[in-house]
mmCIF file of C-alpha atoms in Angstrom:
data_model
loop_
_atom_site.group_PDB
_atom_site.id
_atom_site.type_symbol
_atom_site.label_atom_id
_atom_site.label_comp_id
_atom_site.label_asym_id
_atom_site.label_seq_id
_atom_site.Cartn_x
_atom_site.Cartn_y
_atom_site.Cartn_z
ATOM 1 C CA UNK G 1 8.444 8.226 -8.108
ATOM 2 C CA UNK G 2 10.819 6.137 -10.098
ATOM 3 C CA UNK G 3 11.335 3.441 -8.010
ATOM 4 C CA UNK G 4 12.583 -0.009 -10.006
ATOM 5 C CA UNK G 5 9.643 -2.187 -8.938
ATOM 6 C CA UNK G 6 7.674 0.493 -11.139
ATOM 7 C CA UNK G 7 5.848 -0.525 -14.136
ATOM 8 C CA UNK G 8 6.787 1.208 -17.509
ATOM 9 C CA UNK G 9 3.850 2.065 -19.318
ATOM 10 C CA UNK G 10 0.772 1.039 -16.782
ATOM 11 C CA UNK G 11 0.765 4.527 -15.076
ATOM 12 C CA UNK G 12 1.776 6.390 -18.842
ATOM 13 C CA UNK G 13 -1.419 4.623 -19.828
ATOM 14 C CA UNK G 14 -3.273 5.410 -17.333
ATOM 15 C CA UNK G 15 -3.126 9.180 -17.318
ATOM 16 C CA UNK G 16 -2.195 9.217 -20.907
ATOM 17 C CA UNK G 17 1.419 10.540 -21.234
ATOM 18 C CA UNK G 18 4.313 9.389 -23.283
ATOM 19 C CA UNK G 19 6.065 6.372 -21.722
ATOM 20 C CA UNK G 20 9.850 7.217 -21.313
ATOM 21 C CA UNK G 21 11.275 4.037 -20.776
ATOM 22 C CA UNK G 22 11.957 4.404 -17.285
ATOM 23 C CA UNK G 23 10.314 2.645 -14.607
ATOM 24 C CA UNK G 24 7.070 4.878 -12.860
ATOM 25 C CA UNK G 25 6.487 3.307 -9.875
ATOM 26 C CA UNK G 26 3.825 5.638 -7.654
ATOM 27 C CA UNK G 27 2.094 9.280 -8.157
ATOM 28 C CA UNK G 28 1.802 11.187 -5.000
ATOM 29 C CA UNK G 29 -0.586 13.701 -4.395
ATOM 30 C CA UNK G 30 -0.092 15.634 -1.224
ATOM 31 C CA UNK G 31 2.281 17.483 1.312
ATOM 32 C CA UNK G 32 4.631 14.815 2.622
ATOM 33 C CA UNK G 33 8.099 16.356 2.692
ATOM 34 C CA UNK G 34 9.051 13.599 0.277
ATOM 35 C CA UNK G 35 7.261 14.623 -2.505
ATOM 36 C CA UNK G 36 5.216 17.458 -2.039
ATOM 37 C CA UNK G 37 2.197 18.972 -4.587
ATOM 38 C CA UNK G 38 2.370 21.932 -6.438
ATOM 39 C CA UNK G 39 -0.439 24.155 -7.770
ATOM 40 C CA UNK G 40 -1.131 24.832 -11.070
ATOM 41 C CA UNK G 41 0.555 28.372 -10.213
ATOM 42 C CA UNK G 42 4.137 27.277 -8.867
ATOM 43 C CA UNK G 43 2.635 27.430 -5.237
ATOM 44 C CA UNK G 44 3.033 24.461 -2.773
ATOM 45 C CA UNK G 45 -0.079 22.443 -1.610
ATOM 46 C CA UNK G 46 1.541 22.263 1.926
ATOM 47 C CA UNK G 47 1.594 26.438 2.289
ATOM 48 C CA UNK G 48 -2.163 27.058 1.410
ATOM 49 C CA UNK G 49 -4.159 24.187 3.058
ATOM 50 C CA UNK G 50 -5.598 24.894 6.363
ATOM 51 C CA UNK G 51 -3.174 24.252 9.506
ATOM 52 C CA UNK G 52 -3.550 21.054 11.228
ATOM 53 C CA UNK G 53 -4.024 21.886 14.599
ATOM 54 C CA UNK G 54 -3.966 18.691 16.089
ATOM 55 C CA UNK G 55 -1.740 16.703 15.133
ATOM 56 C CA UNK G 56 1.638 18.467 15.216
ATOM 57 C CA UNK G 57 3.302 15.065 13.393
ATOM 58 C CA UNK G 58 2.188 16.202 10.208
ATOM 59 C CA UNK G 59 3.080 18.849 7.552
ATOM 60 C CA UNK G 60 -0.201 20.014 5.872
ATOM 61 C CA UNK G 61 -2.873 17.431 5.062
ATOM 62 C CA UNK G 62 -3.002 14.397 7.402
ATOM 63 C CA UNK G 63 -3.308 11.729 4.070
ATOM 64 C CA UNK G 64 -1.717 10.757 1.123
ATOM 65 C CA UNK G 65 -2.614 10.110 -1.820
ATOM 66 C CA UNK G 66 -1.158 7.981 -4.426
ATOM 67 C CA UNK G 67 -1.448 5.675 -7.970
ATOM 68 C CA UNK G 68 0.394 2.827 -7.675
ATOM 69 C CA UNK G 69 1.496 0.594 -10.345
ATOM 70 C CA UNK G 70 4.167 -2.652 -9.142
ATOM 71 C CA UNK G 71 5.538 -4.424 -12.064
ATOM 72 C CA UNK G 72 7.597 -7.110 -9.483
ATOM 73 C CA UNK G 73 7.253 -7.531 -6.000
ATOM 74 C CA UNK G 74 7.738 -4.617 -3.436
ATOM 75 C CA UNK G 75 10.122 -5.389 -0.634
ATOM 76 C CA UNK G 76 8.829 -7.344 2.476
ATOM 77 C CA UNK G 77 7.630 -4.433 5.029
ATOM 78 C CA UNK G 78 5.602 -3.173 7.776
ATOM 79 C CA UNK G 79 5.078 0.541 8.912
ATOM 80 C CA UNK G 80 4.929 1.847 12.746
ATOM 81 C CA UNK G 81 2.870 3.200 14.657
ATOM 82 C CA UNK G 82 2.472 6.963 16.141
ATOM 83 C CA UNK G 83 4.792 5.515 19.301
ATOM 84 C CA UNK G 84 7.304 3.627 17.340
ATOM 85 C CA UNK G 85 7.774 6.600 14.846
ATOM 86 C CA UNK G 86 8.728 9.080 17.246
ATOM 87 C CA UNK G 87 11.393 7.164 19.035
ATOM 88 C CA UNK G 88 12.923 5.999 15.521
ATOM 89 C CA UNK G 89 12.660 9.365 14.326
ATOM 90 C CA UNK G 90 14.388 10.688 17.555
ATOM 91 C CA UNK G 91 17.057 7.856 17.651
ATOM 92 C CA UNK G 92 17.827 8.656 13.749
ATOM 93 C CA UNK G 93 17.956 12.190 14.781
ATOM 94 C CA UNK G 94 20.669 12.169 17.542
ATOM 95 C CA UNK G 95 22.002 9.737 15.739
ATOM 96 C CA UNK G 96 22.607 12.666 12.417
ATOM 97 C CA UNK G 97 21.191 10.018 9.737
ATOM 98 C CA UNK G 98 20.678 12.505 7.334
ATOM 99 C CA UNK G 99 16.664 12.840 5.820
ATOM 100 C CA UNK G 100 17.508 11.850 2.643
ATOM 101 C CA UNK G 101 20.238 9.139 3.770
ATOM 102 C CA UNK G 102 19.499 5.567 1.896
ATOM 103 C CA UNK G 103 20.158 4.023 5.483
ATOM 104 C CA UNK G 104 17.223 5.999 6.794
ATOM 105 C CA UNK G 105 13.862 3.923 7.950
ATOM 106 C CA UNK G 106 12.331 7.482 9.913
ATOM 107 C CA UNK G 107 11.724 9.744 7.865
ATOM 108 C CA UNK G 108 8.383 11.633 9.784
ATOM 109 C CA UNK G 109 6.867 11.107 13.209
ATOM 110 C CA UNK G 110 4.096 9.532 11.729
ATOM 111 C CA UNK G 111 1.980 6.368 11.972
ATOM 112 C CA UNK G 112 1.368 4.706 8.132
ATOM 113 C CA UNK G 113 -2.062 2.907 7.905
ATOM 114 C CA UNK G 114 -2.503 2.639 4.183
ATOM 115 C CA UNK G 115 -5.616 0.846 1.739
ATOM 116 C CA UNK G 116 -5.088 0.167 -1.902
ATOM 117 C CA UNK G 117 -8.874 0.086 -4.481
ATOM 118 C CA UNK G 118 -7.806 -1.581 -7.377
ATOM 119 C CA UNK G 119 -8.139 0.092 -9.981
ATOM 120 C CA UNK G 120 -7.144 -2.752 -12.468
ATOM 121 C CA UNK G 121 -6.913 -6.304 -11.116
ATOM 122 C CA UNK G 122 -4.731 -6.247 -7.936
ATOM 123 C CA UNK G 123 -2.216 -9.000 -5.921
ATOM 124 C CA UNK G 124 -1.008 -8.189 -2.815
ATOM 125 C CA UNK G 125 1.022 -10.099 0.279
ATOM 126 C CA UNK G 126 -0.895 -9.002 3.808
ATOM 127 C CA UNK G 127 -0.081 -10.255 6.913
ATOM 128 C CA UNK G 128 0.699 -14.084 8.086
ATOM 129 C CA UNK G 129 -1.564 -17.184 6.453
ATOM 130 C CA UNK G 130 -3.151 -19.369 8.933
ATOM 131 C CA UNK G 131 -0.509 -21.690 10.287
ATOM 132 C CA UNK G 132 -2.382 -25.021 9.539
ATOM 133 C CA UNK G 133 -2.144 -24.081 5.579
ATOM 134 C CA UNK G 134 1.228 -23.155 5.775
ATOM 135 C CA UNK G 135 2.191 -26.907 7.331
ATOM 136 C CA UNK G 136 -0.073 -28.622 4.721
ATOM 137 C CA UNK G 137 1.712 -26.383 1.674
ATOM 138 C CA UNK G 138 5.121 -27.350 2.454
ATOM 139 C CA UNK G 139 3.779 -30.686 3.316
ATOM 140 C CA UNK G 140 3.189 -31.165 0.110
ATOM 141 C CA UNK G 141 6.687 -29.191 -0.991
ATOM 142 C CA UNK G 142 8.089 -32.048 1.016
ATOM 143 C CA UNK G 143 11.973 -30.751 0.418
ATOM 144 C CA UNK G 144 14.004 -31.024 3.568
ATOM 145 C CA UNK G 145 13.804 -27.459 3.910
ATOM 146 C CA UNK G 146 9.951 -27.172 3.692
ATOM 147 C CA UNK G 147 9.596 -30.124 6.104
ATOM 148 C CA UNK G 148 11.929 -28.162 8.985
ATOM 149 C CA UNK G 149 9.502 -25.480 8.024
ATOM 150 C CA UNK G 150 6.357 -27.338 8.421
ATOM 151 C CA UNK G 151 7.826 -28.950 11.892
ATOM 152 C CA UNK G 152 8.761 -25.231 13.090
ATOM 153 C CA UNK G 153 4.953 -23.994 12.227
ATOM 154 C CA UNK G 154 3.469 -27.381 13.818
ATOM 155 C CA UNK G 155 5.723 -26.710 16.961
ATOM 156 C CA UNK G 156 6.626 -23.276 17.561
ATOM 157 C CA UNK G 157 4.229 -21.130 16.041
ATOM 158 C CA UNK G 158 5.220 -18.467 13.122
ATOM 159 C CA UNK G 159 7.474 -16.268 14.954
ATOM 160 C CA UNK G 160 10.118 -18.773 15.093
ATOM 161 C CA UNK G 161 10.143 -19.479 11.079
ATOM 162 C CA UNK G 162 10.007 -15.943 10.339
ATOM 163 C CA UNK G 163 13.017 -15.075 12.969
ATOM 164 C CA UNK G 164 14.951 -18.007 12.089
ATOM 165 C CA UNK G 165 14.764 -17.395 7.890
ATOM 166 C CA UNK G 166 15.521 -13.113 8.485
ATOM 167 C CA UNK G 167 18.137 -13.154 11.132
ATOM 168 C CA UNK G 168 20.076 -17.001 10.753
ATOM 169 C CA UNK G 169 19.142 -18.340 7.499
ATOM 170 C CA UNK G 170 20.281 -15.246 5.266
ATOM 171 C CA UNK G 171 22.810 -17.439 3.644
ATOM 172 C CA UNK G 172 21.817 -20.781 3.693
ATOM 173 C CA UNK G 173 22.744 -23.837 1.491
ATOM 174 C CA UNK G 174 21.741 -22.270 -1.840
ATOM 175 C CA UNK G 175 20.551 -26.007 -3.306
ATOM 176 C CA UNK G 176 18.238 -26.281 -0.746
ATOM 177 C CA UNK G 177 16.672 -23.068 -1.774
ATOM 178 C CA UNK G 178 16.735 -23.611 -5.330
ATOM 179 C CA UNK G 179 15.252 -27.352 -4.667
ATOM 180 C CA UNK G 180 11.920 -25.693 -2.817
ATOM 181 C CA UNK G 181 11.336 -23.185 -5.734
ATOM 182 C CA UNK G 182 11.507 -25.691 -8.141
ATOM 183 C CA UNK G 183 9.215 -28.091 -6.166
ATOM 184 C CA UNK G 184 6.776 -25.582 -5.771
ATOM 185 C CA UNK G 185 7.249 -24.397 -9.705
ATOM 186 C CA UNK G 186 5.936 -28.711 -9.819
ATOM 187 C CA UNK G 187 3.073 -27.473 -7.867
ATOM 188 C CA UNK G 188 1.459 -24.909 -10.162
ATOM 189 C CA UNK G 189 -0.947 -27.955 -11.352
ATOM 190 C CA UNK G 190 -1.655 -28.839 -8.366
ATOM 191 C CA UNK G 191 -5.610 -29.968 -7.925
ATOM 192 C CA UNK G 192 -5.621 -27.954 -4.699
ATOM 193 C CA UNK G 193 -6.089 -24.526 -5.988
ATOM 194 C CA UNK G 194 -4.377 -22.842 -2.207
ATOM 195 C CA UNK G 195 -1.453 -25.543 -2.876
ATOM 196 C CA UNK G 196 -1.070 -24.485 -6.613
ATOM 197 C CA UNK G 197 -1.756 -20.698 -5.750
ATOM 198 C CA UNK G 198 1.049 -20.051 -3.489
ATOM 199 C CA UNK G 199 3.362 -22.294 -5.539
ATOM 200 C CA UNK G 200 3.043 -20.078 -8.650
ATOM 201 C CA UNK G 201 3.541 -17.029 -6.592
ATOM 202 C CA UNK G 202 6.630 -18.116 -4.547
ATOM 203 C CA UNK G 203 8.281 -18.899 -7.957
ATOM 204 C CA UNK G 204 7.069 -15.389 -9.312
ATOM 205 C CA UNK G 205 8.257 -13.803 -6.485
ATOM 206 C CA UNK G 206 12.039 -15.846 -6.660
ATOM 207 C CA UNK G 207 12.142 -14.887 -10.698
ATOM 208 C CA UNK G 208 12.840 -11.454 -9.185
ATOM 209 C CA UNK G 209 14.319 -12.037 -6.750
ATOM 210 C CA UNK G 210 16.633 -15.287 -7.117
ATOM 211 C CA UNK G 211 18.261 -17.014 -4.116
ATOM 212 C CA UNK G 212 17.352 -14.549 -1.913
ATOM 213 C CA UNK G 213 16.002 -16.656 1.377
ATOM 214 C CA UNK G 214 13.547 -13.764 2.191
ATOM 215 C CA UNK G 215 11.126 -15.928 -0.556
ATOM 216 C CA UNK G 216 10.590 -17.942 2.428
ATOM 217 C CA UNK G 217 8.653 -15.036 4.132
ATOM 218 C CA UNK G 218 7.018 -14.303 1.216
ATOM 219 C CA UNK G 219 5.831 -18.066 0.895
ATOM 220 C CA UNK G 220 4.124 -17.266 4.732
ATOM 221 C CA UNK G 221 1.667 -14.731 3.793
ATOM 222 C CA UNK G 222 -1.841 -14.381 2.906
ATOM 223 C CA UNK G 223 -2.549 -14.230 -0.655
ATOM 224 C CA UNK G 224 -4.856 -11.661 -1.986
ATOM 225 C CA UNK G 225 -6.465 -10.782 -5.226
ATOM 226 C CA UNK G 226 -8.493 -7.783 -5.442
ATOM 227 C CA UNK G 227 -10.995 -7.438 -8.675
ATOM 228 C CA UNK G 228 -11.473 -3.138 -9.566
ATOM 229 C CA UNK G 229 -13.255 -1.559 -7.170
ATOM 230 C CA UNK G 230 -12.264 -3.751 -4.140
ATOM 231 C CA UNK G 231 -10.525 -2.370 -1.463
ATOM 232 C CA UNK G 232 -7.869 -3.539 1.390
ATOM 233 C CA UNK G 233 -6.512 -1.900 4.423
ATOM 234 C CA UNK G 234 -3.258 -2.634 6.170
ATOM 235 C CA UNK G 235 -2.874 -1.600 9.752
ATOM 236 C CA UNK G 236 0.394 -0.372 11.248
ATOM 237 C CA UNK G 237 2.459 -3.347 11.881
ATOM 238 C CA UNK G 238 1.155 -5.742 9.634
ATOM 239 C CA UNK G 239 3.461 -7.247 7.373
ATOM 240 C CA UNK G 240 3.030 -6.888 3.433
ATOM 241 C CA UNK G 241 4.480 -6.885 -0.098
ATOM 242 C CA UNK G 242 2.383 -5.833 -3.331
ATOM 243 C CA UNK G 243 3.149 -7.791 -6.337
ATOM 244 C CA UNK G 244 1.149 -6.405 -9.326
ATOM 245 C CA UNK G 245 -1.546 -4.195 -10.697
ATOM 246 C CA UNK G 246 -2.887 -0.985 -10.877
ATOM 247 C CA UNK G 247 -4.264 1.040 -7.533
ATOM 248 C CA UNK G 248 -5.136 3.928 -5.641
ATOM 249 C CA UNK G 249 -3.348 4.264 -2.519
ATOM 250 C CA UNK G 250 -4.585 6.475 0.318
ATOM 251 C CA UNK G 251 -2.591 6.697 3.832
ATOM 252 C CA UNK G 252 -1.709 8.722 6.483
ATOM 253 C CA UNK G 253 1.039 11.235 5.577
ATOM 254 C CA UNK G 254 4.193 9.553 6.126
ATOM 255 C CA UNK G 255 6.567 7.317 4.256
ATOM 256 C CA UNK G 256 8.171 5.514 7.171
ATOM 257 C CA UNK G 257 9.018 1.766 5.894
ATOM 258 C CA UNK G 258 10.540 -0.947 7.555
ATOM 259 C CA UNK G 259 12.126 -3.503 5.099
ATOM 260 C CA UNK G 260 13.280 -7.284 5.720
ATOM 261 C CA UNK G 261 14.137 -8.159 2.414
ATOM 262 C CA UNK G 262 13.286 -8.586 -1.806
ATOM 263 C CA UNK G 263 14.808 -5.103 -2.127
ATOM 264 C CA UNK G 264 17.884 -3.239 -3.029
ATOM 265 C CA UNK G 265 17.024 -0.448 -0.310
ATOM 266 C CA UNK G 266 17.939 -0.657 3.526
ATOM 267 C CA UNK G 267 16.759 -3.449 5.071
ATOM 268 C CA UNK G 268 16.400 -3.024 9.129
ATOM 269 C CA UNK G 269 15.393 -7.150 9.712
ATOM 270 C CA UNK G 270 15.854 -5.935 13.602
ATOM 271 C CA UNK G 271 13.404 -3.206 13.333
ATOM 272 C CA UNK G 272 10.666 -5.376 11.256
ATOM 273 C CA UNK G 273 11.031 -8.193 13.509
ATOM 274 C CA UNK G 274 10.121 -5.654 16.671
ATOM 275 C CA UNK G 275 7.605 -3.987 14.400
ATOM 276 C CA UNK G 276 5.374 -6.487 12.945
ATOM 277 C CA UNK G 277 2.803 -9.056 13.810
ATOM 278 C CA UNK G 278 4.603 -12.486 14.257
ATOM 279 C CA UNK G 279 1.459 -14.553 13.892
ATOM 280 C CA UNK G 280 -1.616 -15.034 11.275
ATOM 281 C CA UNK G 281 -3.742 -11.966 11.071
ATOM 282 C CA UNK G 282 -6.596 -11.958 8.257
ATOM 283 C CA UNK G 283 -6.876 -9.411 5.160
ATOM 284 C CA UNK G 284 -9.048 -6.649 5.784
ATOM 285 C CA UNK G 285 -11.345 -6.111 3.058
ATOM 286 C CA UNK G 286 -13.114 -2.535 3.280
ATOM 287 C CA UNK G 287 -16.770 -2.931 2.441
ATOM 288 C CA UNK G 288 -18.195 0.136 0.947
ATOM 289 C CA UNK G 289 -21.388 1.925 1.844
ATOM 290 C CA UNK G 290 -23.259 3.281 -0.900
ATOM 291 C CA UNK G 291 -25.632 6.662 -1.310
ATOM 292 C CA UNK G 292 -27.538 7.595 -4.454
ATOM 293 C CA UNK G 293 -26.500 11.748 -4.756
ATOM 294 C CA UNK G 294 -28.182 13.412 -8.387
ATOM 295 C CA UNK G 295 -28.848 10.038 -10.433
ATOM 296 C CA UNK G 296 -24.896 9.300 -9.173
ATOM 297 C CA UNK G 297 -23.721 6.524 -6.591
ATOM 298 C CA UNK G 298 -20.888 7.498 -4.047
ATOM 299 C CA UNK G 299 -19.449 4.333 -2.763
ATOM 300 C CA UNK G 300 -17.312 5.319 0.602
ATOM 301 C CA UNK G 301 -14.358 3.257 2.254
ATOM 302 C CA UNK G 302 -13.653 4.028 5.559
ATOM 303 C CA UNK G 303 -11.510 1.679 7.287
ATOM 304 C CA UNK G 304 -10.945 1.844 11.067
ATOM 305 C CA UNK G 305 -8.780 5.054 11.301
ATOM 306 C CA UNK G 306 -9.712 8.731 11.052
ATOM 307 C CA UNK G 307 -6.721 9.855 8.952
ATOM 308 C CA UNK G 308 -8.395 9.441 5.628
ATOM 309 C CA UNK G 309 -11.344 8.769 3.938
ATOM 310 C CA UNK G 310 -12.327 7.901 0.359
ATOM 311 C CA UNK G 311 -15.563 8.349 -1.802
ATOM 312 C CA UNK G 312 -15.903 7.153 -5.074
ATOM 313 C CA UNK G 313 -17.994 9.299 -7.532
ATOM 314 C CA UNK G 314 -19.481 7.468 -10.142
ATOM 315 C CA UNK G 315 -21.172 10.217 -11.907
ATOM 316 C CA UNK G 316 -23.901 9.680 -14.394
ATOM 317 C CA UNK G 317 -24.448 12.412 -16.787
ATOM 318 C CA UNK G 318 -25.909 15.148 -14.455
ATOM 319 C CA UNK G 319 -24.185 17.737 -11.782
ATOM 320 C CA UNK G 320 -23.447 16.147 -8.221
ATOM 321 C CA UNK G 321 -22.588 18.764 -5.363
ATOM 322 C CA UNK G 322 -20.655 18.885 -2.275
ATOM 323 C CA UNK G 323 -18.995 20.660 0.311
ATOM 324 C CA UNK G 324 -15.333 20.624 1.452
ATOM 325 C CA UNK G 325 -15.617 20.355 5.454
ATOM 326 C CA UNK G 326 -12.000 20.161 5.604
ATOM 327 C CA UNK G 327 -9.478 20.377 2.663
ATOM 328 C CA UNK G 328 -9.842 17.659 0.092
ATOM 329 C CA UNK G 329 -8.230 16.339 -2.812
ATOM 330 C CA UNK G 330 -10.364 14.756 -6.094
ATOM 331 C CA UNK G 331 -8.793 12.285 -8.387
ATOM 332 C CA UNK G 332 -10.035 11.577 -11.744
ATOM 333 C CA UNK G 333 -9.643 7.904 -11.797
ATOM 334 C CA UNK G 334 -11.727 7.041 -15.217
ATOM 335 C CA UNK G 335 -12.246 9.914 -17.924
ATOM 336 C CA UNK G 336 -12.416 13.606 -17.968
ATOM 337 C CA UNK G 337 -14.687 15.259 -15.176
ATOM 338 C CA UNK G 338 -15.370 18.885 -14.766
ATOM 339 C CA UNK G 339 -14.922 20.211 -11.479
ATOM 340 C CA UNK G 340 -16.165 23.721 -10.481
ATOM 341 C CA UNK G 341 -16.017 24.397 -14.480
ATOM 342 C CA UNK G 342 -12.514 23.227 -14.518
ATOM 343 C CA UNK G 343 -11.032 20.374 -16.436
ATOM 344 C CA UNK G 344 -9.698 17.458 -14.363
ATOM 345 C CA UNK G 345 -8.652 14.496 -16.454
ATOM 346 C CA UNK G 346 -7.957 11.208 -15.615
ATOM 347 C CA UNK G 347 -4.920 10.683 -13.307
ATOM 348 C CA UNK G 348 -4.863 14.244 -12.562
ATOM 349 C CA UNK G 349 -5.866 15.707 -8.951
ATOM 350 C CA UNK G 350 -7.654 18.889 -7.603
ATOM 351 C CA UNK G 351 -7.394 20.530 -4.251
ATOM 352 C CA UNK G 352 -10.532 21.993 -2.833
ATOM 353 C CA UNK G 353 -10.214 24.246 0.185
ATOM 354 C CA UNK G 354 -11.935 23.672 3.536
ATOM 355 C CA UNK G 355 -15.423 24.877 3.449
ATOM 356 C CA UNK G 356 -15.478 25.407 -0.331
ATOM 357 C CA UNK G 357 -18.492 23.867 -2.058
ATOM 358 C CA UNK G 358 -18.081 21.975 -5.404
ATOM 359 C CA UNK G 359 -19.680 20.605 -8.209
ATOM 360 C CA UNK G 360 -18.568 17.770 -10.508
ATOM 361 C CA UNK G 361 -20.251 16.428 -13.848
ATOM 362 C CA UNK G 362 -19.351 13.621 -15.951
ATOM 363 C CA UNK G 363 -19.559 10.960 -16.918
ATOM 364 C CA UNK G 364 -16.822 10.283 -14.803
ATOM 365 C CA UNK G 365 -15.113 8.739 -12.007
ATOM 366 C CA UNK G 366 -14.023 10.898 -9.013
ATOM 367 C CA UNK G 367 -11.864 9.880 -6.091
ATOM 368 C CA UNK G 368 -12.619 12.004 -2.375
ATOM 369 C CA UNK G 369 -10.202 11.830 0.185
ATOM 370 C CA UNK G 370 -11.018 13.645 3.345
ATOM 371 C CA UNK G 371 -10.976 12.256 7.011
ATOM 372 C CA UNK G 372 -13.404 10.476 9.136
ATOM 373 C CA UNK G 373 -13.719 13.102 11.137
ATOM 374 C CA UNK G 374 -13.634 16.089 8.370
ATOM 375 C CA UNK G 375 -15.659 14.191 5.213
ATOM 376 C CA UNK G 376 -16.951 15.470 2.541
ATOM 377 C CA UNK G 377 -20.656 16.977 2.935
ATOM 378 C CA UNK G 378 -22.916 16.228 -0.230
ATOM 379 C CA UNK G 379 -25.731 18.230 -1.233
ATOM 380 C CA UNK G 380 -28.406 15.879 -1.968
ATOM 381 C CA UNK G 381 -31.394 16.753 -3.810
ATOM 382 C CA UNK G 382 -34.674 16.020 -3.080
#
């Protein structure tokens, strides 16, 4: 996917291609209508994985699977849920929005819970910052427009800040923009490392994306930094934005996105405003659990929803064994593994079929994604 937010060369170097001077935003490995996988033999994933019985919302496999590499911020968004993504999918429907229409925000009947493992070091925008932060930040901004900010927190709560900058402040006084991003540029030094923190990333955000008010909604959110191997889920309606790094991205099949604003694409302020969590709301940090399988260490991430599942393989130099319960897809996420016999270098994917067993040797690093329900079974030897 050649989105513009995409980084030139991180992905290029990643799986080690040739770098073509356009921007390669995501990977996708899976069956989602919008970009589905193809075997090795010109056959499509979607027509030889097992039928999903029960969830009649999805095409194929029930995940998705993705590297990710942002070279400027994504656009301000949420996803839906199951509920809200039939009745926009329905509405768009009736309504003839064609599939591939850039006004489109359904494009499936599905529910988008997503986690990102950084795979290099990772910053990411999740959900609302705790309100009495906010008021001390622009506090200490202290332009008029930060101070009608801090008064709106201190008196009305988020929901009021982020409704009034989307829906009535799209246009407003550009100086008093400009002065707030270059007060909080002032800030970078700031002792307080929160204060100086979210400075520096409201002006890295507004170097992309000058004058555009939706900053302000940006300057509202949580902060996080993940270090490789860390891990972060985003529930449906919880607002976010990814700003830079390198990650693996697994979701539930669907690519419904609701947009407010830092973007060139269709921006539905309405629908995010109906959509999302108007108040603070913590990261979620996915803590794995860990087995010892051969003289290897699976790590596994399982967040709080059954649509997907990931293991991480660190494999030593010896043979680790598994079974597919359900149809799963491996990722080579650091050097060349051999799967079944088979070559699988880094970046690339394999698909192994429900109830096929499988062996991988190293050293390398494997991604799993199965289900919570459906995981992978490993053979562990006594």
């Amino acid at each position: 996917m050649h989105y513009d937010w995409g980084d030139l060369c991180a992905l290029h170097d990643f799986c080690g291609t040739n770098a073509d001077g356009e921007p390669l935003a995501e990977i996708w490995y899976g069956t989602h209508r919008g970009g589905p996988s193809v075997l090795d033999d010109g056959t499509f994933l979607e027509d030889v994985v097992s039928p999903r019985r029960a969830d009649s919302r999805v095409d194929g496999l029930p995940y998705l699977v993705k590297l990710i590499a942002p070279a400027k911020p994504l656009s301000i968004q949420v996803h839906p849920s199951r509920e809200q993504a039939e009745v926009g999918f329905a509405v768009e429907n009736n309504l003839r929005i064609p599939l591939n229409a850039p006004e489109r925000t359904f494009v499936d009947r599905n529910h988008k819970p997503e986690m990102i493992l950084a795979l290099e070091p990772w910053r990411a925008l999740v959900g609302f910052a705790p309100e009495r932060e906010l008021i001390r930040f622009n506090e200490e901004v202290g332009t008029p427009l930060a101070l009608r900010i801090a008064s709106l927190l201190a008196v009305k709560g988020l929901e009021l800040p982020v409704y009034t900058v989307l829906k009535r402040g799209l246009h407003p006084p550009v100086e008093e923009l400009l002065a707030y991003v270059r007060r909080c540029s002032a800030l970078k030094s700031h002792a307080d490392e929160a204060i100086s923190k979210r400075a520096g990333m409201v002006e890295f955000v507004h170097s992309y994306f000058p004058r555009h008010t939706s900053v302000l909604v940006a300057a509202l959110m949580n902060i996080v930094d993940l270090a490789p191997g860390e891990a972060l889920f985003t529930p449906v309606g919880t607002i976010h934005s990814y700003l830079s790094g390198v990650g693996l991205e697994v979701m539930a099949s669907s690519a419904n996105t609701i947009r407010a604003g830092l973007t060139s694409k269709h921006i539905d302020v309405e629908g995010l405003l109906s959509t999302a969590k108007l108040y603070s709301t913590p990261p979620i940090l996915v803590q794995p659990s860990t087995q010892r399988v051969c003289r290897s260490v699976v790590r596994t991430y399982q967040p709080a929803v059954n649509d997907f599942r990931l293991d991480i393989a660190d494999i030593e130099d010896c043979v680790v064994r598994g079974v597919a319960t359900n149809d799963t897809l491996l990722v080579a996420i650091d050097r060349e593994a051999l799967v079944n016999g088979m070559s699988l270098p880094r970046g690339e994917a394999m698909w192994v079929p429900a109830s096929v067993a499988f062996e991988v040797s190293g050293p390398a690093r494997v991604a799993l994604v199965s289900t919570a329900s459906e995981p992978v079974r490993w053979l562990v030897e006594d």
